[in-house]
């Protein structure tokens, strides 16, 4: 079979244990971030369900819960855009 690439043209990138550990840490951090985001979404769902269940008895609680969910969703969206634009680094 004919080789398409000339592997002797360039040397492979240097890998060491620290670089591999850093990659593993970045992957773990991405999973943790995804879990925190999922928890935030689930908390907002719970707050909306609480608002719907209290709509007859406590309309003020319903309004406050909806306002909270709208404000926090807006904040999460802005934070997600900022982190995406900076490549995931907040600082």
PDB file of N, CA and C in Angstrom:
ATOM      1  N   UNK A   1       0.844  -1.170   0.000  1.00  0.00           N
ATOM      2  CA  UNK A   1       0.000   0.000   0.000  1.00  0.00           C
ATOM      3  C   UNK A   1       0.895   1.241   0.000  1.00  0.00           C
ATOM      4  N   UNK A   2       0.568   2.181  -0.830  1.00  0.00           N
ATOM      5  CA  UNK A   2       1.361   3.390  -0.971  1.00  0.00           C
ATOM      6  C   UNK A   2       1.038   4.361   0.168  1.00  0.00           C
ATOM      7  N   UNK A   3       2.076   4.943   0.756  1.00  0.00           N
ATOM      8  CA  UNK A   3       1.900   5.909   1.829  1.00  0.00           C
ATOM      9  C   UNK A   3       1.542   7.276   1.259  1.00  0.00           C
ATOM     10  N   UNK A   4       0.557   7.923   1.860  1.00  0.00           N
ATOM     11  CA  UNK A   4       0.125   9.242   1.419  1.00  0.00           C
ATOM     12  C   UNK A   4       0.956  10.329   2.079  1.00  0.00           C
ATOM     13  N   UNK A   5       1.285  10.123   3.337  1.00  0.00           N
ATOM     14  CA  UNK A   5       1.993  11.141   4.115  1.00  0.00           C
ATOM     15  C   UNK A   5       3.453  10.752   4.293  1.00  0.00           C
ATOM     16  N   UNK A   6       4.312  11.741   4.303  1.00  0.00           N
ATOM     17  CA  UNK A   6       5.727  11.532   4.572  1.00  0.00           C
ATOM     18  C   UNK A   6       5.969  11.833   6.045  1.00  0.00           C
ATOM     19  N   UNK A   7       6.064  10.770   6.842  1.00  0.00           N
ATOM     20  CA  UNK A   7       6.193  10.949   8.288  1.00  0.00           C
ATOM     21  C   UNK A   7       7.592  11.356   8.708  1.00  0.00           C
ATOM     22  N   UNK A   8       8.558  11.223   7.859  1.00  0.00           N
ATOM     23  CA  UNK A   8       9.915  11.599   8.200  1.00  0.00           C
ATOM     24  C   UNK A   8      10.205  13.065   7.895  1.00  0.00           C
ATOM     25  N   UNK A   9       9.243  13.756   7.300  1.00  0.00           N
ATOM     26  CA  UNK A   9       9.428  15.157   6.950  1.00  0.00           C
ATOM     27  C   UNK A   9       9.455  16.052   8.194  1.00  0.00           C
ATOM     28  N   UNK A  10       8.539  15.799   9.134  1.00  0.00           N
ATOM     29  CA  UNK A  10       8.439  16.588  10.362  1.00  0.00           C
ATOM     30  C   UNK A  10       8.565  15.673  11.559  1.00  0.00           C
ATOM     31  N   UNK A  11       9.081  16.215  12.643  1.00  0.00           N
ATOM     32  CA  UNK A  11       9.160  15.429  13.875  1.00  0.00           C
ATOM     33  C   UNK A  11       7.829  15.540  14.622  1.00  0.00           C
ATOM     34  N   UNK A  12       7.436  14.512  15.346  1.00  0.00           N
ATOM     35  CA  UNK A  12       6.166  14.554  16.079  1.00  0.00           C
ATOM     36  C   UNK A  12       6.242  15.548  17.233  1.00  0.00           C
ATOM     37  N   UNK A  13       5.091  16.029  17.694  1.00  0.00           N
ATOM     38  CA  UNK A  13       5.116  16.974  18.824  1.00  0.00           C
ATOM     39  C   UNK A  13       5.602  16.286  20.094  1.00  0.00           C
ATOM     40  N   UNK A  14       6.264  17.066  20.909  1.00  0.00           N
ATOM     41  CA  UNK A  14       6.807  16.544  22.153  1.00  0.00           C
ATOM     42  C   UNK A  14       5.681  16.473  23.181  1.00  0.00           C
ATOM     43  N   UNK A  15       5.507  15.296  23.765  1.00  0.00           N
ATOM     44  CA  UNK A  15       4.511  15.111  24.819  1.00  0.00           C
ATOM     45  C   UNK A  15       5.231  14.688  26.084  1.00  0.00           C
ATOM     46  N   UNK A  16       4.824  15.262  27.182  1.00  0.00           N
ATOM     47  CA  UNK A  16       5.352  14.817  28.456  1.00  0.00           C
ATOM     48  C   UNK A  16       4.192  14.610  29.423  1.00  0.00           C
ATOM     49  N   UNK A  17       4.518  14.151  30.592  1.00  0.00           N
ATOM     50  CA  UNK A  17       3.486  13.812  31.569  1.00  0.00           C
ATOM     51  C   UNK A  17       2.686  15.040  32.003  1.00  0.00           C
ATOM     52  N   UNK A  18       3.329  16.181  32.129  1.00  0.00           N
ATOM     53  CA  UNK A  18       2.632  17.391  32.552  1.00  0.00           C
ATOM     54  C   UNK A  18       1.592  17.823  31.527  1.00  0.00           C
ATOM     55  N   UNK A  19       1.933  17.710  30.239  1.00  0.00           N
ATOM     56  CA  UNK A  19       0.975  18.086  29.200  1.00  0.00           C
ATOM     57  C   UNK A  19      -0.236  17.154  29.214  1.00  0.00           C
ATOM     58  N   UNK A  20       0.019  15.848  29.406  1.00  0.00           N
ATOM     59  CA  UNK A  20      -1.093  14.893  29.470  1.00  0.00           C
ATOM     60  C   UNK A  20      -1.962  15.125  30.694  1.00  0.00           C
ATOM     61  N   UNK A  21      -1.342  15.451  31.816  1.00  0.00           N
ATOM     62  CA  UNK A  21      -2.123  15.759  33.027  1.00  0.00           C
ATOM     63  C   UNK A  21      -2.954  17.031  32.841  1.00  0.00           C
ATOM     64  N   UNK A  22      -2.390  18.022  32.166  1.00  0.00           N
ATOM     65  CA  UNK A  22      -3.125  19.259  31.917  1.00  0.00           C
ATOM     66  C   UNK A  22      -4.339  18.997  31.026  1.00  0.00           C
ATOM     67  N   UNK A  23      -4.185  18.168  30.009  1.00  0.00           N
ATOM     68  CA  UNK A  23      -5.318  17.816  29.137  1.00  0.00           C
ATOM     69  C   UNK A  23      -6.395  17.080  29.923  1.00  0.00           C
ATOM     70  N   UNK A  24      -5.981  16.167  30.786  1.00  0.00           N
ATOM     71  CA  UNK A  24      -6.948  15.435  31.608  1.00  0.00           C
ATOM     72  C   UNK A  24      -7.678  16.378  32.553  1.00  0.00           C
ATOM     73  N   UNK A  25      -6.964  17.342  33.114  1.00  0.00           N
ATOM     74  CA  UNK A  25      -7.587  18.327  34.011  1.00  0.00           C
ATOM     75  C   UNK A  25      -8.575  19.206  33.257  1.00  0.00           C
ATOM     76  N   UNK A  26      -8.235  19.587  32.028  1.00  0.00           N
ATOM     77  CA  UNK A  26      -9.159  20.393  31.226  1.00  0.00           C
ATOM     78  C   UNK A  26     -10.435  19.615  30.912  1.00  0.00           C
ATOM     79  N   UNK A  27     -10.285  18.340  30.590  1.00  0.00           N
ATOM     80  CA  UNK A  27     -11.479  17.519  30.326  1.00  0.00           C
ATOM     81  C   UNK A  27     -12.345  17.377  31.567  1.00  0.00           C
ATOM     82  N   UNK A  28     -11.701  17.179  32.728  1.00  0.00           N
ATOM     83  CA  UNK A  28     -12.461  17.064  33.981  1.00  0.00           C
ATOM     84  C   UNK A  28     -13.175  18.372  34.302  1.00  0.00           C
ATOM     85  N   UNK A  29     -12.513  19.488  34.047  1.00  0.00           N
ATOM     86  CA  UNK A  29     -13.127  20.793  34.275  1.00  0.00           C
ATOM     87  C   UNK A  29     -14.315  21.025  33.341  1.00  0.00           C
ATOM     88  N   UNK A  30     -14.208  20.558  32.099  1.00  0.00           N
ATOM     89  CA  UNK A  30     -15.330  20.679  31.174  1.00  0.00           C
ATOM     90  C   UNK A  30     -16.522  19.866  31.649  1.00  0.00           C
ATOM     91  N   UNK A  31     -16.283  18.662  32.166  1.00  0.00           N
ATOM     92  CA  UNK A  31     -17.386  17.858  32.706  1.00  0.00           C
ATOM     93  C   UNK A  31     -18.016  18.526  33.921  1.00  0.00           C
ATOM     94  N   UNK A  32     -17.189  19.072  34.803  1.00  0.00           N
ATOM     95  CA  UNK A  32     -17.717  19.753  35.974  1.00  0.00           C
ATOM     96  C   UNK A  32     -18.546  20.963  35.580  1.00  0.00           C
ATOM     97  N   UNK A  33     -18.094  21.698  34.581  1.00  0.00           N
ATOM     98  CA  UNK A  33     -18.837  22.862  34.114  1.00  0.00           C
ATOM     99  C   UNK A  33     -20.177  22.436  33.519  1.00  0.00           C
ATOM    100  N   UNK A  34     -20.173  21.348  32.769  1.00  0.00           N
ATOM    101  CA  UNK A  34     -21.424  20.850  32.183  1.00  0.00           C
ATOM    102  C   UNK A  34     -22.393  20.404  33.275  1.00  0.00           C
ATOM    103  N   UNK A  35     -21.886  19.761  34.320  1.00  0.00           N
ATOM    104  CA  UNK A  35     -22.756  19.337  35.420  1.00  0.00           C
ATOM    105  C   UNK A  35     -23.329  20.528  36.180  1.00  0.00           C
ATOM    106  N   UNK A  36     -22.529  21.564  36.369  1.00  0.00           N
ATOM    107  CA  UNK A  36     -23.024  22.759  37.045  1.00  0.00           C
ATOM    108  C   UNK A  36     -24.095  23.449  36.204  1.00  0.00           C
ATOM    109  N   UNK A  37     -23.882  23.498  34.894  1.00  0.00           N
ATOM    110  CA  UNK A  37     -24.879  24.103  34.007  1.00  0.00           C
ATOM    111  C   UNK A  37     -26.178  23.297  34.031  1.00  0.00           C
ATOM    112  N   UNK A  38     -26.076  21.973  34.031  1.00  0.00           N
ATOM    113  CA  UNK A  38     -27.278  21.130  34.095  1.00  0.00           C
ATOM    114  C   UNK A  38     -28.003  21.327  35.428  1.00  0.00           C
ATOM    115  N   UNK A  39     -27.249  21.458  36.512  1.00  0.00           N
ATOM    116  CA  UNK A  39     -27.864  21.696  37.822  1.00  0.00           C
ATOM    117  C   UNK A  39     -28.585  23.037  37.847  1.00  0.00           C
ATOM    118  N   UNK A  40     -28.002  24.049  37.216  1.00  0.00           N
ATOM    119  CA  UNK A  40     -28.642  25.368  37.180  1.00  0.00           C
ATOM    120  C   UNK A  40     -29.945  25.309  36.392  1.00  0.00           C
ATOM    121  N   UNK A  41     -29.943  24.584  35.281  1.00  0.00           N
ATOM    122  CA  UNK A  41     -31.169  24.454  34.484  1.00  0.00           C
ATOM    123  C   UNK A  41     -32.238  23.711  35.280  1.00  0.00           C
ATOM    124  N   UNK A  42     -31.843  22.643  35.974  1.00  0.00           N
ATOM    125  CA  UNK A  42     -32.813  21.890  36.778  1.00  0.00           C
ATOM    126  C   UNK A  42     -33.367  22.726  37.924  1.00  0.00           C
ATOM    127  N   UNK A  43     -32.534  23.560  38.537  1.00  0.00           N
ATOM    128  CA  UNK A  43     -33.029  24.436  39.607  1.00  0.00           C
ATOM    129  C   UNK A  43     -34.038  25.437  39.057  1.00  0.00           C
ATOM    130  N   UNK A  44     -33.790  25.953  37.876  1.00  0.00           N
ATOM    131  CA  UNK A  44     -34.745  26.886  37.281  1.00  0.00           C
ATOM    132  C   UNK A  44     -36.058  26.190  36.947  1.00  0.00           C
ATOM    133  N   UNK A  45     -35.985  24.938  36.493  1.00  0.00           N
ATOM    134  CA  UNK A  45     -37.210  24.185  36.220  1.00  0.00           C
ATOM    135  C   UNK A  45     -37.997  23.987  37.507  1.00  0.00           C
ATOM    136  N   UNK A  46     -37.298  23.671  38.593  1.00  0.00           N
ATOM    137  CA  UNK A  46     -37.973  23.491  39.888  1.00  0.00           C
ATOM    138  C   UNK A  46     -38.624  24.791  40.342  1.00  0.00           C
ATOM    139  N   UNK A  47     -37.949  25.910  40.160  1.00  0.00           N
ATOM    140  CA  UNK A  47     -38.515  27.197  40.577  1.00  0.00           C
ATOM    141  C   UNK A  47     -39.743  27.545  39.742  1.00  0.00           C
ATOM    142  N   UNK A  48     -39.697  27.265  38.444  1.00  0.00           N
ATOM    143  CA  UNK A  48     -40.870  27.521  37.596  1.00  0.00           C
ATOM    144  C   UNK A  48     -42.033  26.622  38.005  1.00  0.00           C
ATOM    145  N   UNK A  49     -41.744  25.354  38.292  1.00  0.00           N
ATOM    146  CA  UNK A  49     -42.813  24.453  38.746  1.00  0.00           C
ATOM    147  C   UNK A  49     -43.385  24.900  40.088  1.00  0.00           C
ATOM    148  N   UNK A  50     -42.547  25.411  40.969  1.00  0.00           N
ATOM    149  CA  UNK A  50     -43.040  25.959  42.231  1.00  0.00           C
ATOM    150  C   UNK A  50     -43.957  27.151  41.975  1.00  0.00           C
ATOM    151  N   UNK A  51     -43.561  28.002  41.032  1.00  0.00           N
ATOM    152  CA  UNK A  51     -44.402  29.145  40.687  1.00  0.00           C
ATOM    153  C   UNK A  51     -45.745  28.724  40.128  1.00  0.00           C
ATOM    154  N   UNK A  52     -45.734  27.704  39.251  1.00  0.00           N
ATOM    155  CA  UNK A  52     -47.001  27.226  38.695  1.00  0.00           C
ATOM    156  C   UNK A  52     -47.889  26.575  39.751  1.00  0.00           C
ATOM    157  N   UNK A  53     -47.269  25.871  40.691  1.00  0.00           N
ATOM    158  CA  UNK A  53     -48.084  25.215  41.717  1.00  0.00           C
ATOM    159  C   UNK A  53     -48.660  26.208  42.722  1.00  0.00           C
ATOM    160  N   UNK A  54     -48.027  27.357  42.888  1.00  0.00           N
ATOM    161  CA  UNK A  54     -48.490  28.344  43.861  1.00  0.00           C
ATOM    162  C   UNK A  54     -49.277  29.474  43.212  1.00  0.00           C
ATOM    163  N   UNK A  55     -49.673  29.310  41.966  1.00  0.00           N
ATOM    164  CA  UNK A  55     -50.309  30.415  41.236  1.00  0.00           C
ATOM    165  C   UNK A  55     -51.672  30.800  41.841  1.00  0.00           C
ATOM    166  N   UNK A  56     -52.391  29.839  42.400  1.00  0.00           N
ATOM    167  CA  UNK A  56     -53.719  30.132  42.959  1.00  0.00           C
ATOM    168  C   UNK A  56     -53.634  30.745  44.359  1.00  0.00           C
ATOM    169  N   UNK A  57     -52.680  30.283  45.159  1.00  0.00           N
ATOM    170  CA  UNK A  57     -52.627  30.692  46.553  1.00  0.00           C
ATOM    171  C   UNK A  57     -51.700  31.889  46.798  1.00  0.00           C
ATOM    172  N   UNK A  58     -50.558  31.899  46.107  1.00  0.00           N
ATOM    173  CA  UNK A  58     -49.562  32.953  46.314  1.00  0.00           C
ATOM    174  C   UNK A  58     -49.153  33.563  44.971  1.00  0.00           C
ATOM    175  N   UNK A  59     -49.931  34.454  44.428  1.00  0.00           N
ATOM    176  CA  UNK A  59     -49.563  35.030  43.123  1.00  0.00           C
ATOM    177  C   UNK A  59     -48.291  35.867  43.171  1.00  0.00           C
ATOM    178  N   UNK A  60     -47.982  36.426  44.327  1.00  0.00           N
ATOM    179  CA  UNK A  60     -46.746  37.206  44.451  1.00  0.00           C
ATOM    180  C   UNK A  60     -45.529  36.280  44.350  1.00  0.00           C
ATOM    181  N   UNK A  61     -45.611  35.118  44.981  1.00  0.00           N
ATOM    182  CA  UNK A  61     -44.533  34.136  44.893  1.00  0.00           C
ATOM    183  C   UNK A  61     -44.348  33.668  43.456  1.00  0.00           C
ATOM    184  N   UNK A  62     -45.460  33.494  42.744  1.00  0.00           N
ATOM    185  CA  UNK A  62     -45.396  33.103  41.337  1.00  0.00           C
ATOM    186  C   UNK A  62     -44.691  34.168  40.515  1.00  0.00           C
ATOM    187  N   UNK A  63     -45.062  35.401  40.706  1.00  0.00           N
ATOM    188  CA  UNK A  63     -44.437  36.490  39.952  1.00  0.00           C
ATOM    189  C   UNK A  63     -42.947  36.597  40.286  1.00  0.00           C
ATOM    190  N   UNK A  64     -42.605  36.488  41.557  1.00  0.00           N
ATOM    191  CA  UNK A  64     -41.202  36.575  41.948  1.00  0.00           C
ATOM    192  C   UNK A  64     -40.386  35.415  41.386  1.00  0.00           C
ATOM    193  N   UNK A  65     -40.960  34.230  41.383  1.00  0.00           N
ATOM    194  CA  UNK A  65     -40.218  33.090  40.840  1.00  0.00           C
ATOM    195  C   UNK A  65     -40.000  33.241  39.332  1.00  0.00           C
ATOM    196  N   UNK A  66     -40.994  33.738  38.615  1.00  0.00           N
ATOM    197  CA  UNK A  66     -40.828  33.948  37.172  1.00  0.00           C
ATOM    198  C   UNK A  66     -39.808  35.053  36.884  1.00  0.00           C
ATOM    199  N   UNK A  67     -39.847  36.108  37.675  1.00  0.00           N
ATOM    200  CA  UNK A  67     -38.872  37.193  37.497  1.00  0.00           C
ATOM    201  C   UNK A  67     -37.462  36.684  37.782  1.00  0.00           C
ATOM    202  N   UNK A  68     -37.316  35.880  38.838  1.00  0.00           N
ATOM    203  CA  UNK A  68     -36.007  35.318  39.162  1.00  0.00           C
ATOM    204  C   UNK A  68     -35.480  34.440  38.028  1.00  0.00           C
ATOM    205  N   UNK A  69     -36.337  33.596  37.480  1.00  0.00           N
ATOM    206  CA  UNK A  69     -35.907  32.704  36.399  1.00  0.00           C
ATOM    207  C   UNK A  69     -35.520  33.502  35.162  1.00  0.00           C
ATOM    208  N   UNK A  70     -36.266  34.535  34.848  1.00  0.00           N
ATOM    209  CA  UNK A  70     -35.939  35.347  33.670  1.00  0.00           C
ATOM    210  C   UNK A  70     -34.597  36.058  33.862  1.00  0.00           C
ATOM    211  N   UNK A  71     -34.378  36.641  35.030  1.00  0.00           N
ATOM    212  CA  UNK A  71     -33.130  37.359  35.281  1.00  0.00           C
ATOM    213  C   UNK A  71     -31.939  36.398  35.307  1.00  0.00           C
ATOM    214  N   UNK A  72     -32.097  35.271  35.974  1.00  0.00           N
ATOM    215  CA  UNK A  72     -30.967  34.337  36.054  1.00  0.00           C
ATOM    216  C   UNK A  72     -30.663  33.701  34.699  1.00  0.00           C
ATOM    217  N   UNK A  73     -31.681  33.429  33.896  1.00  0.00           N
ATOM    218  CA  UNK A  73     -31.443  32.895  32.560  1.00  0.00           C
ATOM    219  C   UNK A  73     -30.706  33.911  31.698  1.00  0.00           C
ATOM    220  N   UNK A  74     -31.069  35.160  31.811  1.00  0.00           N
ATOM    221  CA  UNK A  74     -30.368  36.209  31.074  1.00  0.00           C
ATOM    222  C   UNK A  74     -28.911  36.294  31.514  1.00  0.00           C
ATOM    223  N   UNK A  75     -28.680  36.225  32.799  1.00  0.00           N
ATOM    224  CA  UNK A  75     -27.307  36.260  33.318  1.00  0.00           C
ATOM    225  C   UNK A  75     -26.491  35.072  32.852  1.00  0.00           C
ATOM    226  N   UNK A  76     -27.074  33.872  32.894  1.00  0.00           N
ATOM    227  CA  UNK A  76     -26.372  32.680  32.421  1.00  0.00           C
ATOM    228  C   UNK A  76     -26.048  32.798  30.938  1.00  0.00           C
ATOM    229  N   UNK A  77     -26.967  33.343  30.170  1.00  0.00           N
ATOM    230  CA  UNK A  77     -26.728  33.505  28.739  1.00  0.00           C
ATOM    231  C   UNK A  77     -25.588  34.465  28.455  1.00  0.00           C
ATOM    232  N   UNK A  78     -25.573  35.575  29.175  1.00  0.00           N
ATOM    233  CA  UNK A  78     -24.488  36.546  28.992  1.00  0.00           C
ATOM    234  C   UNK A  78     -23.152  35.942  29.405  1.00  0.00           C
ATOM    235  N   UNK A  79     -23.133  35.226  30.503  1.00  0.00           N
ATOM    236  CA  UNK A  79     -21.900  34.588  30.960  1.00  0.00           C
ATOM    237  C   UNK A  79     -21.425  33.528  29.969  1.00  0.00           C
ATOM    238  N   UNK A  80     -22.351  32.783  29.396  1.00  0.00           N
ATOM    239  CA  UNK A  80     -21.971  31.771  28.402  1.00  0.00           C
ATOM    240  C   UNK A  80     -21.370  32.420  27.157  1.00  0.00           C
ATOM    241  N   UNK A  81     -21.932  33.536  26.731  1.00  0.00           N
ATOM    242  CA  UNK A  81     -21.379  34.232  25.563  1.00  0.00           C
ATOM    243  C   UNK A  81     -19.996  34.773  25.864  1.00  0.00           C
ATOM    244  N   UNK A  82     -19.810  35.349  27.041  1.00  0.00           N
ATOM    245  CA  UNK A  82     -18.509  35.909  27.397  1.00  0.00           C
ATOM    246  C   UNK A  82     -17.458  34.800  27.474  1.00  0.00           C
ATOM    247  N   UNK A  83     -17.803  33.676  28.106  1.00  0.00           N
ATOM    248  CA  UNK A  83     -16.847  32.571  28.218  1.00  0.00           C
ATOM    249  C   UNK A  83     -16.548  31.947  26.861  1.00  0.00           C
ATOM    250  N   UNK A  84     -17.533  31.885  25.995  1.00  0.00           N
ATOM    251  CA  UNK A  84     -17.314  31.318  24.662  1.00  0.00           C
ATOM    252  C   UNK A  84     -16.417  32.225  23.837  1.00  0.00           C
ATOM    253  N   UNK A  85     -16.598  33.510  23.935  1.00  0.00           N
ATOM    254  CA  UNK A  85     -15.765  34.449  23.176  1.00  0.00           C
ATOM    255  C   UNK A  85     -14.326  34.467  23.648  1.00  0.00           C
ATOM    256  N   UNK A  86     -14.119  34.234  24.947  1.00  0.00           N
ATOM    257  CA  UNK A  86     -12.756  34.251  25.494  1.00  0.00           C
ATOM    258  C   UNK A  86     -12.110  32.873  25.446  1.00  0.00           C
ATOM    259  N   UNK A  87     -12.760  31.898  24.860  1.00  0.00           N
ATOM    260  CA  UNK A  87     -12.178  30.567  24.773  1.00  0.00           C
ATOM    261  C   UNK A  87     -12.311  29.763  26.055  1.00  0.00           C
ATOM    262  N   UNK A  88     -13.282  30.079  26.879  1.00  0.00           N
ATOM    263  CA  UNK A  88     -13.525  29.333  28.103  1.00  0.00           C
ATOM    264  C   UNK A  88     -12.860  29.914  29.330  1.00  0.00           C
ATOM    265  N   UNK A  89     -12.025  30.910  29.178  1.00  0.00           N
ATOM    266  CA  UNK A  89     -11.352  31.518  30.325  1.00  0.00           C
ATOM    267  C   UNK A  89     -12.136  32.717  30.804  1.00  0.00           C
ATOM    268  N   UNK A  90     -12.497  32.693  32.068  1.00  0.00           N
ATOM    269  CA  UNK A  90     -13.286  33.793  32.627  1.00  0.00           C
ATOM    270  C   UNK A  90     -12.402  34.976  33.004  1.00  0.00           C
ATOM    271  N   UNK A  91     -11.172  34.720  33.389  1.00  0.00           N
ATOM    272  CA  UNK A  91     -10.267  35.793  33.804  1.00  0.00           C
ATOM    273  C   UNK A  91      -9.318  36.180  32.712  1.00  0.00           C
TER     274      UNK A  91
END
